[in-house]
mmCIF file of C-alpha atoms in Angstrom:
data_model
loop_
_atom_site.group_PDB
_atom_site.id
_atom_site.type_symbol
_atom_site.label_atom_id
_atom_site.label_comp_id
_atom_site.label_asym_id
_atom_site.label_seq_id
_atom_site.Cartn_x
_atom_site.Cartn_y
_atom_site.Cartn_z
ATOM 1 C CA MET A 2 3.344 -32.781 -6.487
ATOM 2 C CA SER A 3 3.586 -34.730 -2.759
ATOM 3 C CA TYR A 4 5.180 -32.988 0.239
ATOM 4 C CA ARG A 5 7.472 -35.343 0.118
ATOM 5 C CA GLU A 6 9.278 -33.864 -3.395
ATOM 6 C CA LEU A 7 9.892 -30.796 -0.945
ATOM 7 C CA ALA A 8 12.653 -33.141 0.841
ATOM 8 C CA THR A 9 15.601 -32.119 -1.324
ATOM 9 C CA ARG A 10 19.146 -30.958 0.193
ATOM 10 C CA PRO A 11 18.455 -27.198 -0.451
ATOM 11 C CA VAL A 12 14.381 -27.046 1.019
ATOM 12 C CA LEU A 13 15.952 -28.672 4.203
ATOM 13 C CA ALA A 14 18.544 -26.310 4.687
ATOM 14 C CA TRP A 15 16.387 -23.428 3.897
ATOM 15 C CA SER A 16 14.240 -25.061 6.803
ATOM 16 C CA ALA A 17 16.720 -25.199 9.316
ATOM 17 C CA VAL A 18 17.756 -21.029 8.315
ATOM 18 C CA THR A 19 14.405 -20.020 8.584
ATOM 19 C CA VAL A 20 13.928 -21.933 12.319
ATOM 20 C CA THR A 21 16.975 -20.128 13.460
ATOM 21 C CA SER A 22 15.950 -16.486 12.374
ATOM 22 C CA ARG A 23 12.433 -16.661 12.555
ATOM 23 C CA LEU A 24 12.795 -18.202 16.189
ATOM 24 C CA PRO A 25 14.150 -15.138 17.753
ATOM 25 C CA ILE A 26 11.514 -12.665 15.874
ATOM 26 C CA ALA A 27 8.435 -14.759 17.784
ATOM 27 C CA MET A 28 10.587 -14.759 20.844
ATOM 28 C CA ALA A 29 11.225 -11.266 21.000
ATOM 29 C CA PRO A 30 7.984 -9.481 22.475
ATOM 30 C CA LEU A 31 7.761 -11.636 25.383
ATOM 31 C CA ALA A 32 11.278 -11.853 25.829
ATOM 32 C CA VAL A 33 11.981 -8.331 26.504
ATOM 33 C CA VAL A 34 8.716 -8.038 28.697
ATOM 34 C CA PHE A 35 11.022 -10.816 31.143
ATOM 35 C CA LEU A 36 13.718 -8.893 30.782
ATOM 36 C CA VAL A 37 12.889 -5.450 32.545
ATOM 37 C CA ARG A 38 9.342 -7.118 34.468
ATOM 38 C CA GLU A 39 11.607 -6.330 37.989
ATOM 39 C CA ARG A 40 12.611 -2.964 37.192
ATOM 40 C CA PRO A 41 10.413 -0.566 39.118
ATOM 41 C CA GLY A 42 7.792 0.312 36.402
ATOM 42 C CA GLY A 43 9.139 -2.875 34.497
ATOM 43 C CA TYR A 44 5.969 -4.060 32.681
ATOM 44 C CA SER A 45 5.281 -0.982 31.799
ATOM 45 C CA LEU A 46 8.580 -0.345 30.140
ATOM 46 C CA GLY A 47 8.767 -4.241 28.986
ATOM 47 C CA ALA A 48 5.384 -2.854 27.114
ATOM 48 C CA VAL A 49 7.400 -0.279 25.317
ATOM 49 C CA LEU A 50 10.213 -2.103 24.305
ATOM 50 C CA ALA A 51 7.918 -4.832 22.335
ATOM 51 C CA ALA A 52 6.216 -1.868 20.640
ATOM 52 C CA VAL A 53 9.834 -0.267 19.642
ATOM 53 C CA TYR A 54 11.026 -3.535 18.565
ATOM 54 C CA VAL A 55 7.707 -4.009 16.413
ATOM 55 C CA LEU A 56 7.599 -0.546 15.222
ATOM 56 C CA GLY A 57 11.227 -1.246 13.580
ATOM 57 C CA GLU A 58 9.987 -4.196 11.931
ATOM 58 C CA ILE A 59 6.986 -2.300 10.700
ATOM 59 C CA VAL A 60 9.631 0.525 9.243
ATOM 60 C CA GLY A 61 12.911 -1.843 8.221
ATOM 61 C CA ALA A 62 10.882 -4.247 6.291
ATOM 62 C CA PRO A 63 9.537 -1.938 3.407
ATOM 63 C CA ALA A 64 12.700 0.227 3.804
ATOM 64 C CA LEU A 65 15.219 -3.005 3.181
ATOM 65 C CA GLY A 66 13.163 -4.705 1.074
ATOM 66 C CA MET A 67 12.556 -2.584 -1.360
ATOM 67 C CA ARG A 68 16.589 -2.217 -1.754
ATOM 68 C CA MET A 69 16.847 -6.248 -2.122
ATOM 69 C CA ASN A 70 18.754 -7.263 -5.199
ATOM 70 C CA PRO A 71 17.224 -10.408 -6.357
ATOM 71 C CA GLN A 72 20.645 -11.619 -7.491
ATOM 72 C CA ARG A 73 22.903 -10.568 -4.867
ATOM 73 C CA ALA A 74 20.295 -11.027 -1.763
ATOM 74 C CA ARG A 75 22.559 -13.841 0.313
ATOM 75 C CA PRO A 76 24.933 -10.723 1.566
ATOM 76 C CA GLN A 77 21.889 -8.711 2.425
ATOM 77 C CA LEU A 78 20.116 -10.955 4.302
ATOM 78 C CA ALA A 79 23.176 -12.196 6.343
ATOM 79 C CA ALA A 80 23.701 -8.867 6.829
ATOM 80 C CA GLY A 81 20.112 -7.894 8.264
ATOM 81 C CA LEU A 82 20.716 -11.368 10.718
ATOM 82 C CA ALA A 83 23.878 -9.713 11.905
ATOM 83 C CA VAL A 84 22.256 -6.403 12.850
ATOM 84 C CA GLY A 85 19.644 -8.515 14.773
ATOM 85 C CA ALA A 86 21.816 -10.246 16.928
ATOM 86 C CA ALA A 87 23.950 -7.679 17.623
ATOM 87 C CA GLY A 88 20.607 -5.443 18.726
ATOM 88 C CA PHE A 89 19.543 -8.888 20.863
ATOM 89 C CA ALA A 90 22.756 -9.216 22.388
ATOM 90 C CA GLY A 91 22.715 -6.329 23.329
ATOM 91 C CA LEU A 92 19.737 -6.533 25.696
ATOM 92 C CA GLY A 93 20.938 -9.629 27.080
ATOM 93 C CA LEU A 94 23.988 -7.897 28.018
ATOM 94 C CA LEU A 95 22.981 -5.121 29.375
ATOM 95 C CA PRO A 96 19.287 -5.273 30.892
ATOM 96 C CA GLY A 97 20.390 -2.156 33.657
ATOM 97 C CA ALA A 98 20.694 -0.297 30.730
ATOM 98 C CA HIS A 99 18.468 3.090 30.605
ATOM 99 C CA PRO A 100 15.610 2.764 29.246
ATOM 100 C CA VAL A 101 16.489 5.388 26.283
ATOM 101 C CA VAL A 102 19.584 2.434 25.577
ATOM 102 C CA LEU A 103 17.471 -0.577 25.525
ATOM 103 C CA GLY A 104 14.713 1.264 23.193
ATOM 104 C CA ALA A 105 17.890 1.779 20.683
ATOM 105 C CA LEU A 106 18.614 -1.905 20.495
ATOM 106 C CA ALA A 107 15.394 -2.879 20.587
ATOM 107 C CA LEU A 108 14.202 -0.635 17.169
ATOM 108 C CA LEU A 109 18.099 -1.992 16.273
ATOM 109 C CA ALA A 110 16.939 -5.776 16.879
ATOM 110 C CA GLY A 111 13.072 -5.166 15.119
ATOM 111 C CA VAL A 112 14.740 -3.324 12.173
ATOM 112 C CA GLY A 113 18.443 -5.713 11.176
ATOM 113 C CA PRO A 114 15.655 -8.777 10.253
ATOM 114 C CA ALA A 115 12.964 -7.180 9.350
ATOM 115 C CA ALA A 116 13.359 -7.778 5.569
ATOM 116 C CA VAL A 117 14.691 -11.217 5.989
ATOM 117 C CA PRO A 118 11.383 -13.517 5.861
ATOM 118 C CA GLY A 119 10.347 -11.879 2.398
ATOM 119 C CA GLY A 120 13.893 -12.966 0.709
ATOM 120 C CA LEU A 121 13.503 -15.955 2.687
ATOM 121 C CA ARG A 122 10.141 -17.132 1.243
ATOM 122 C CA VAL A 123 11.213 -15.723 -2.698
ATOM 123 C CA LEU A 124 14.250 -17.859 -1.976
ATOM 124 C CA LEU A 125 12.377 -20.935 -1.049
ATOM 125 C CA THR A 126 9.951 -20.447 -4.006
ATOM 126 C CA SER A 127 13.333 -20.615 -6.469
ATOM 127 C CA LEU A 128 14.238 -24.120 -5.084
ATOM 128 C CA VAL A 129 11.469 -25.642 -6.390
ATOM 129 C CA PRO A 130 9.269 -26.090 -9.832
ATOM 130 C CA GLU A 131 6.814 -23.792 -10.329
ATOM 131 C CA ARG A 132 4.375 -26.736 -10.026
ATOM 132 C CA ALA A 133 5.534 -26.778 -6.401
ATOM 133 C CA VAL A 134 5.342 -23.534 -5.068
ATOM 134 C CA THR A 135 2.137 -23.485 -3.458
ATOM 135 C CA GLN A 136 3.035 -26.682 -1.468
ATOM 136 C CA ALA A 137 6.057 -24.864 -0.469
ATOM 137 C CA MET A 138 4.434 -21.877 0.742
ATOM 138 C CA SER A 139 2.091 -24.119 2.753
ATOM 139 C CA MET A 140 4.992 -26.250 4.174
ATOM 140 C CA GLU A 141 6.236 -22.165 5.097
ATOM 141 C CA THR A 142 3.272 -21.661 7.409
ATOM 142 C CA VAL A 143 3.138 -24.718 9.039
ATOM 143 C CA LEU A 144 6.941 -24.340 9.945
ATOM 144 C CA THR A 145 5.773 -20.464 10.934
ATOM 145 C CA PHE A 146 3.186 -22.039 12.881
ATOM 146 C CA ALA A 147 5.183 -24.143 14.676
ATOM 147 C CA ILE A 148 7.804 -21.480 15.409
ATOM 148 C CA TRP A 149 5.124 -19.346 16.836
ATOM 149 C CA SER A 150 3.675 -22.070 19.032
ATOM 150 C CA ALA A 151 6.427 -23.021 20.610
ATOM 151 C CA ALA A 152 8.367 -19.189 21.089
ATOM 152 C CA PRO A 153 6.304 -17.978 23.999
ATOM 153 C CA ALA A 154 6.674 -20.937 25.973
ATOM 154 C CA LEU A 155 10.665 -21.148 25.296
ATOM 155 C CA ALA A 156 11.144 -17.583 26.235
ATOM 156 C CA ALA A 157 9.610 -17.498 29.306
ATOM 157 C CA GLY A 158 10.663 -20.912 30.180
ATOM 158 C CA LEU A 159 14.097 -19.722 29.989
ATOM 159 C CA ALA A 160 13.105 -16.155 31.576
ATOM 160 C CA LEU A 161 11.619 -17.974 34.610
ATOM 161 C CA GLY A 162 13.605 -20.903 35.029
ATOM 162 C CA VAL A 163 17.041 -19.730 34.648
ATOM 163 C CA ASP A 164 17.380 -15.966 33.763
ATOM 164 C CA PRO A 165 15.800 -13.235 31.981
ATOM 165 C CA ALA A 166 18.701 -11.978 29.917
ATOM 166 C CA VAL A 167 19.369 -15.701 29.018
ATOM 167 C CA PRO A 168 16.727 -15.694 26.252
ATOM 168 C CA LEU A 169 18.153 -12.534 24.770
ATOM 169 C CA LEU A 170 21.057 -14.329 24.521
ATOM 170 C CA LEU A 171 20.242 -16.953 22.950
ATOM 171 C CA MET A 172 18.103 -15.130 20.312
ATOM 172 C CA GLY A 173 21.474 -13.611 19.222
ATOM 173 C CA ALA A 174 23.246 -16.718 18.735
ATOM 174 C CA LEU A 175 20.120 -18.459 16.829
ATOM 175 C CA LEU A 176 20.276 -15.281 14.512
ATOM 176 C CA ALA A 177 24.394 -15.456 14.437
ATOM 177 C CA VAL A 178 24.230 -19.252 13.104
ATOM 178 C CA SER A 179 21.145 -18.682 10.654
ATOM 179 C CA VAL A 180 23.698 -15.989 8.981
ATOM 180 C CA ALA A 181 26.616 -19.079 8.721
ATOM 181 C CA GLY A 182 23.552 -20.950 7.534
ATOM 182 C CA LEU A 183 22.885 -18.639 4.570
ATOM 183 C CA ARG A 184 26.324 -20.088 3.246
ATOM 184 C CA MET A 185 24.081 -23.328 2.371
ATOM 185 C CA LEU A 186 21.876 -21.483 -0.124
ATOM 186 C CA PRO A 187 21.706 -19.597 -3.314
ATOM 187 C CA ALA A 188 23.522 -16.136 -3.805
ATOM 188 C CA GLY A 189 19.803 -14.896 -4.935
ATOM 189 C CA TRP A 190 17.133 -15.654 -7.495
ATOM 190 C CA ALA A 191 16.741 -14.716 -11.065
ATOM 191 C CA ALA A 192 14.190 -11.907 -11.663
ATOM 192 C CA GLU A 193 13.794 -10.295 -14.727
ATOM 193 C CA PRO A 194 15.169 -6.569 -15.292
ATOM 194 C CA GLN A 195 13.298 -3.624 -14.123
ATOM 195 C CA GLU A 196 11.374 -2.406 -17.104
ATOM 196 C CA GLU A 197 12.256 1.115 -18.146
ATOM 197 C CA GLY A 198 10.526 3.757 -16.524
ATOM 198 C CA ALA A 199 8.840 1.472 -13.729
ATOM 199 C CA SER A 200 9.382 2.852 -10.162
ATOM 200 C CA MET A 201 9.285 -0.408 -7.613
ATOM 201 C CA ARG A 202 7.013 2.239 -5.575
ATOM 202 C CA ARG A 203 4.246 2.330 -8.314
ATOM 203 C CA MET A 204 4.834 -1.131 -8.706
ATOM 204 C CA LEU A 205 4.490 -2.001 -4.575
ATOM 205 C CA LEU A 206 1.186 0.482 -4.669
ATOM 206 C CA ARG A 207 -0.482 -2.020 -7.450
ATOM 207 C CA ALA A 208 -0.694 -4.431 -4.503
ATOM 208 C CA TRP A 209 -2.573 -1.998 -1.946
ATOM 209 C CA PRO A 210 -5.385 -4.298 -1.806
ATOM 210 C CA VAL A 211 -3.872 -7.566 -0.889
ATOM 211 C CA TYR A 212 -1.995 -4.975 2.015
ATOM 212 C CA VAL A 213 -5.036 -4.328 3.367
ATOM 213 C CA LEU A 214 -6.696 -7.797 3.163
ATOM 214 C CA GLY A 215 -3.338 -9.211 5.366
ATOM 215 C CA ALA A 216 -4.078 -6.253 7.638
ATOM 216 C CA ALA A 217 -7.500 -7.432 8.030
ATOM 217 C CA GLY A 218 -6.455 -10.799 8.792
ATOM 218 C CA LEU A 219 -3.660 -10.235 11.354
ATOM 219 C CA THR A 220 -6.325 -7.917 13.241
ATOM 220 C CA LEU A 221 -8.698 -11.094 13.746
ATOM 221 C CA LEU A 222 -5.598 -12.777 15.303
ATOM 222 C CA ALA A 223 -4.871 -10.024 17.487
ATOM 223 C CA LEU A 224 -7.933 -9.968 18.517
ATOM 224 C CA ALA A 225 -7.767 -14.003 19.541
ATOM 225 C CA GLU A 226 -4.632 -13.387 21.566
ATOM 226 C CA LEU A 227 -5.028 -10.495 23.830
ATOM 227 C CA VAL A 228 -8.757 -9.586 24.383
ATOM 228 C CA LEU A 229 -9.586 -14.036 24.433
ATOM 229 C CA PRO A 230 -7.751 -13.729 28.449
ATOM 230 C CA ALA A 231 -10.619 -10.370 29.802
ATOM 231 C CA LEU A 232 -13.411 -12.655 27.641
ATOM 232 C CA LEU A 233 -12.668 -15.742 29.955
ATOM 233 C CA GLU A 234 -12.871 -13.639 32.863
ATOM 234 C CA GLN A 235 -16.256 -12.076 32.068
ATOM 235 C CA ARG A 236 -17.302 -15.714 31.004
ATOM 236 C CA GLY A 237 -16.249 -16.528 34.634
ATOM 237 C CA ILE A 238 -13.604 -19.485 33.383
ATOM 238 C CA GLY A 239 -10.818 -19.981 34.539
ATOM 239 C CA ILE A 240 -7.869 -17.444 32.510
ATOM 240 C CA GLY A 241 -5.320 -20.418 32.335
ATOM 241 C CA TRP A 242 -7.726 -22.159 29.697
ATOM 242 C CA ALA A 243 -6.571 -19.029 27.566
ATOM 243 C CA GLY A 244 -2.693 -21.112 26.314
ATOM 244 C CA PRO A 245 -4.914 -24.402 25.615
ATOM 245 C CA LEU A 246 -7.133 -22.566 23.935
ATOM 246 C CA LEU A 247 -4.924 -20.238 21.748
ATOM 247 C CA ALA A 248 -2.583 -23.388 21.051
ATOM 248 C CA GLY A 249 -5.737 -25.188 19.776
ATOM 249 C CA PHE A 250 -6.136 -22.040 17.210
ATOM 250 C CA SER A 251 -1.993 -22.453 16.370
ATOM 251 C CA ILE A 252 -2.498 -25.920 15.594
ATOM 252 C CA GLY A 253 -5.664 -25.325 13.566
ATOM 253 C CA SER A 254 -3.598 -23.037 11.392
ATOM 254 C CA ALA A 255 -0.859 -25.506 10.938
ATOM 255 C CA ALA A 256 -3.501 -27.953 10.131
ATOM 256 C CA GLY A 257 -4.833 -25.852 7.232
ATOM 257 C CA GLY A 258 -2.141 -24.511 5.839
ATOM 258 C CA PHE A 259 -1.256 -28.142 5.228
ATOM 259 C CA VAL A 260 -4.109 -29.131 3.767
ATOM 260 C CA TYR A 261 -4.361 -26.285 1.455
ATOM 261 C CA GLY A 262 -1.096 -27.249 -0.146
ATOM 262 C CA LEU A 263 -2.815 -30.570 -0.861
ATOM 263 C CA ARG A 264 -4.208 -29.444 -3.444
ATOM 264 C CA GLY A 265 -2.709 -27.346 -5.942
ATOM 265 C CA ASP A 266 -6.066 -25.117 -7.101
ATOM 266 C CA TRP A 267 -8.979 -24.558 -4.701
ATOM 267 C CA PRO A 268 -12.134 -23.213 -6.596
ATOM 268 C CA GLY A 269 -12.189 -19.273 -7.021
ATOM 269 C CA SER A 270 -9.428 -16.672 -7.887
ATOM 270 C CA LEU A 271 -6.761 -16.303 -4.908
ATOM 271 C CA SER A 272 -8.689 -12.695 -4.181
ATOM 272 C CA ALA A 273 -11.849 -14.587 -3.872
ATOM 273 C CA GLN A 274 -10.380 -17.300 -1.576
ATOM 274 C CA SER A 275 -8.535 -14.731 0.437
ATOM 275 C CA THR A 276 -11.871 -12.582 1.241
ATOM 276 C CA VAL A 277 -13.776 -15.768 1.457
ATOM 277 C CA LEU A 278 -11.232 -16.871 4.015
ATOM 278 C CA VAL A 279 -10.746 -14.002 5.653
ATOM 279 C CA LEU A 280 -14.701 -13.538 6.865
ATOM 280 C CA ALA A 281 -15.263 -17.175 7.701
ATOM 281 C CA VAL A 282 -12.114 -16.736 10.405
ATOM 282 C CA ALA A 283 -13.871 -13.412 11.864
ATOM 283 C CA SER A 284 -17.365 -15.142 12.018
ATOM 284 C CA GLY A 285 -15.777 -18.191 14.062
ATOM 285 C CA VAL A 286 -13.992 -15.140 16.531
ATOM 286 C CA ALA A 287 -17.374 -13.651 16.431
ATOM 287 C CA LEU A 288 -18.490 -16.546 18.134
ATOM 288 C CA VAL A 289 -16.014 -16.841 20.488
ATOM 289 C CA ALA A 290 -17.262 -13.542 21.632
ATOM 290 C CA VAL A 291 -20.732 -14.882 22.184
ATOM 291 C CA LEU A 292 -20.638 -18.503 22.916
ATOM 292 C CA PRO A 293 -20.389 -18.864 26.673
ATOM 293 C CA TRP A 294 -18.888 -22.475 26.803
ATOM 294 C CA THR A 295 -15.463 -23.553 26.696
ATOM 295 C CA ALA A 296 -15.743 -26.439 24.930
ATOM 296 C CA ALA A 297 -17.894 -24.092 22.399
ATOM 297 C CA ILE A 298 -15.149 -21.614 22.302
ATOM 298 C CA ALA A 299 -12.111 -24.324 21.749
ATOM 299 C CA VAL A 300 -14.139 -25.411 18.846
ATOM 300 C CA ALA A 301 -14.641 -21.854 16.732
ATOM 301 C CA LEU A 302 -11.024 -21.218 17.690
ATOM 302 C CA VAL A 303 -9.779 -24.219 16.081
ATOM 303 C CA ALA A 304 -12.016 -23.817 13.053
ATOM 304 C CA ALA A 305 -11.259 -20.598 12.629
ATOM 305 C CA GLY A 306 -7.696 -21.543 12.770
ATOM 306 C CA LEU A 307 -8.455 -23.796 10.029
ATOM 307 C CA LEU A 308 -9.181 -21.215 7.925
ATOM 308 C CA GLN A 309 -6.644 -18.237 9.059
ATOM 309 C CA ALA A 310 -3.486 -20.081 7.563
ATOM 310 C CA PRO A 311 -4.692 -20.836 3.973
ATOM 311 C CA SER A 312 -6.167 -17.210 3.994
ATOM 312 C CA GLY A 313 -2.653 -15.843 4.488
ATOM 313 C CA LEU A 314 -1.095 -18.692 1.681
ATOM 314 C CA ALA A 315 -3.811 -17.024 -0.583
ATOM 315 C CA ARG A 316 -2.803 -13.720 -0.001
ATOM 316 C CA ASN A 317 0.716 -14.450 -0.650
ATOM 317 C CA LEU A 318 0.271 -15.882 -3.859
ATOM 318 C CA ALA A 319 -1.788 -13.802 -4.981
ATOM 319 C CA LEU A 320 1.106 -11.211 -4.311
ATOM 320 C CA ARG A 321 3.062 -13.352 -6.612
ATOM 321 C CA GLU A 322 0.567 -13.427 -9.375
ATOM 322 C CA ILE A 323 0.325 -9.130 -9.392
ATOM 323 C CA LEU A 324 3.977 -8.293 -8.844
ATOM 324 C CA PRO A 325 7.612 -9.227 -11.177
ATOM 325 C CA PRO A 326 9.655 -11.434 -9.615
ATOM 326 C CA SER A 327 11.863 -8.110 -8.954
ATOM 327 C CA ALA A 328 9.932 -6.838 -6.762
ATOM 328 C CA LEU A 329 8.665 -9.821 -4.754
ATOM 329 C CA ALA A 330 11.038 -9.678 -2.106
ATOM 330 C CA ALA A 331 9.667 -6.037 -1.315
ATOM 331 C CA GLY A 332 6.529 -7.169 -2.061
ATOM 332 C CA TYR A 333 6.676 -9.884 0.614
ATOM 333 C CA SER A 334 8.287 -7.113 3.089
ATOM 334 C CA VAL A 335 5.519 -4.818 2.404
ATOM 335 C CA MET A 336 3.120 -7.580 3.770
ATOM 336 C CA TYR A 337 5.294 -8.417 6.642
ATOM 337 C CA ALA A 338 4.671 -4.540 7.526
ATOM 338 C CA ALA A 339 1.067 -4.780 6.928
ATOM 339 C CA LEU A 340 0.710 -7.511 8.807
ATOM 340 C CA GLY A 341 2.657 -6.062 11.556
ATOM 341 C CA ALA A 342 0.372 -2.753 11.498
ATOM 342 C CA GLY A 343 -2.967 -4.526 11.469
ATOM 343 C CA TYR A 344 -1.792 -6.513 15.064
ATOM 344 C CA ALA A 345 -0.721 -3.160 16.816
ATOM 345 C CA VAL A 346 -3.843 -1.409 15.409
ATOM 346 C CA SER A 347 -5.703 -3.858 16.254
ATOM 347 C CA GLY A 348 -3.964 -3.847 19.389
ATOM 348 C CA THR A 349 -4.394 -0.915 20.781
ATOM 349 C CA LEU A 350 -8.024 -0.289 19.764
ATOM 350 C CA ALA A 351 -8.831 -3.576 22.082
ATOM 351 C CA GLY A 352 -6.702 -2.301 25.031
ATOM 352 C CA ALA A 353 -8.989 1.231 24.846
ATOM 353 C CA LEU A 354 -11.701 -0.425 23.838
ATOM 354 C CA LEU A 355 -11.059 -3.052 27.201
ATOM 355 C CA LYS A 356 -11.772 0.351 29.398
ATOM 356 C CA VAL A 357 -14.998 1.260 28.156
ATOM 357 C CA VAL A 358 -16.738 -1.983 27.504
ATOM 358 C CA ALA A 359 -17.101 -5.824 27.723
ATOM 359 C CA PRO A 360 -14.158 -8.058 26.355
ATOM 360 C CA SER A 361 -16.872 -9.422 24.373
ATOM 361 C CA THR A 362 -18.105 -6.055 22.401
ATOM 362 C CA ALA A 363 -14.234 -5.201 22.285
ATOM 363 C CA ILE A 364 -14.005 -8.712 20.085
ATOM 364 C CA LEU A 365 -17.111 -7.977 18.243
ATOM 365 C CA CYS A 366 -15.864 -4.201 17.366
ATOM 366 C CA GLY A 367 -12.420 -6.012 16.169
ATOM 367 C CA VAL A 368 -14.929 -8.506 13.708
ATOM 368 C CA VAL A 369 -16.821 -4.771 12.487
ATOM 369 C CA LEU A 370 -13.178 -3.332 11.823
ATOM 370 C CA THR A 371 -12.021 -6.110 9.983
ATOM 371 C CA VAL A 372 -14.702 -6.651 7.810
ATOM 372 C CA LEU A 373 -14.523 -3.010 6.491
ATOM 373 C CA LEU A 374 -11.112 -3.382 5.657
ATOM 374 C CA THR A 375 -11.721 -6.574 3.954
ATOM 375 C CA GLY A 376 -14.632 -5.438 1.985
ATOM 376 C CA ALA A 377 -12.253 -2.248 0.932
ATOM 377 C CA GLY A 378 -9.153 -4.887 -0.066
ATOM 378 C CA PHE A 379 -12.150 -6.569 -1.652
ATOM 379 C CA VAL A 380 -13.162 -3.728 -3.952
ATOM 380 C CA GLY A 381 -10.023 -2.425 -4.344
ATOM 381 C CA GLU A 382 -8.583 -5.269 -6.293
ATOM 382 C CA ARG A 383 -12.115 -5.865 -8.386
ATOM 383 C CA ARG A 384 -10.845 -1.877 -9.165
ATOM 384 C CA LEU A 385 -7.462 -3.264 -10.464
ATOM 385 C CA ILE A 386 -8.444 -6.431 -12.488
ATOM 386 C CA ARG A 387 -10.827 -4.093 -14.740
ATOM 387 C CA ARG A 388 -8.423 -1.811 -15.197
ATOM 388 C CA ALA A 389 -5.697 -4.259 -16.125
ATOM 389 C CA ALA A 390 -8.643 -5.572 -18.262
ATOM 390 C CA VAL A 391 -9.203 -2.339 -20.692
ATOM 391 C CA PRO A 392 -5.742 -0.689 -21.596
ATOM 392 C CA GLY A 393 -5.557 3.166 -20.467
ATOM 393 C CA ASP A 394 -6.301 4.137 -24.475
ATOM 394 C CA VAL A 395 -8.985 1.977 -25.104
ATOM 395 C CA GLN A 396 -10.776 3.897 -21.229
ATOM 396 C CA ALA A 397 -10.074 6.984 -22.856
ATOM 397 C CA ALA A 398 -11.659 6.507 -26.287
ATOM 398 C CA SER A 399 -14.815 5.055 -24.662
ATOM 399 C CA ALA A 400 -15.200 7.959 -22.545
ATOM 400 C CA SER A 401 -15.196 10.195 -25.247
ATOM 401 C CA ALA A 402 -17.391 8.133 -28.087
ATOM 402 C CA SER A 403 -20.661 7.332 -27.562
ATOM 403 C CA ALA A 404 -22.358 4.151 -26.269
ATOM 404 C CA SER A 405 -22.542 2.322 -29.647
ATOM 405 C CA ALA A 406 -19.317 2.875 -31.218
ATOM 406 C CA PRO A 407 -17.298 0.097 -31.681
ATOM 407 C CA VAL A 408 -14.000 0.514 -29.937
ATOM 408 C CA ARG A 409 -11.123 -1.097 -31.657
ATOM 409 C CA LYS A 410 -9.139 -4.293 -29.773
ATOM 410 C CA VAL A 411 -5.723 -2.560 -28.237
ATOM 411 C CA ARG A 412 -2.975 -5.542 -28.221
ATOM 412 C CA ARG A 413 -0.889 -4.796 -25.132
#
């Protein structure tokens, strides 16, 4: 199926809602820093507010995603977006408020729409035929990277060129528009009733290796974004190159997501694809740490970006295979929280390492962490596959029987 066949009215409406709901999320960390930077200790306060916002996302995504009703998801999505709009509007209207008040508003803005990306992803896959799911999710990836590429420039431009409160007010308005746009989308998606005795928490825990791989992938993204300016200074390269180099990474990611969707099935299992791609991205980031030339760093970053988006797509498709439709929104929300946690942990680690080691060494330490997380996720998934292939009563029988005794095959 070609991308042109995705140009239907429901998918276009979904795209409009996605842009208006995700652009504020992408702008938020930088926007809150600019909001308070002119206050005493403004940059420190801004960093804390950004951390509180991300913490709200990490906590809110799984908590709200697990409570989402597949058949009636739209009211829940609208409520989350409305809460986020109120949080952003409050920050924009009260920039001089006490830090505790600003922290509460930032937390509210993070928690409210945290489960929306997961819910919208499941809604998108319900709008297209099964054979077009890979293309639809590839299109979502391209759109997401485009949003994240434009968000920092938009937040900084409005804050510096107009007023620091304007980005927050715009973000609140965009979320309010997305609430209205939800009326153009279905109320929910079809999902089989949850099996008797099956726990949502247990189903989600079954997919933990995929979440670990997701955290590993975002560890690399954090390294590329947060340590690159310090690395350029170490190499004697103008720090102004950081923006164009990171833009190249984002453009490469958008291109990689598009190419991945051109083909319906790639060699190997989705788990193997994700593992290999994450390790390949890690190799590219490691090259960034050791290469001394600007052009070589640019090539390594673009190559890493080309593989970053396909690795994420493979993980999302693998999650779709593991979880039943009734748990997909919760699963994507947990994945969203895992990505945020991976980014936060890597950023904290990089900040601590930069105080005692060179930036290139900090990047290599982060790459080692990524490889360890990737290995843990891959081994965990292999074990889950083996357990799924052998029913529990057969496992018990084989443990007590002799190796030569035949084991009767049990139908599932």
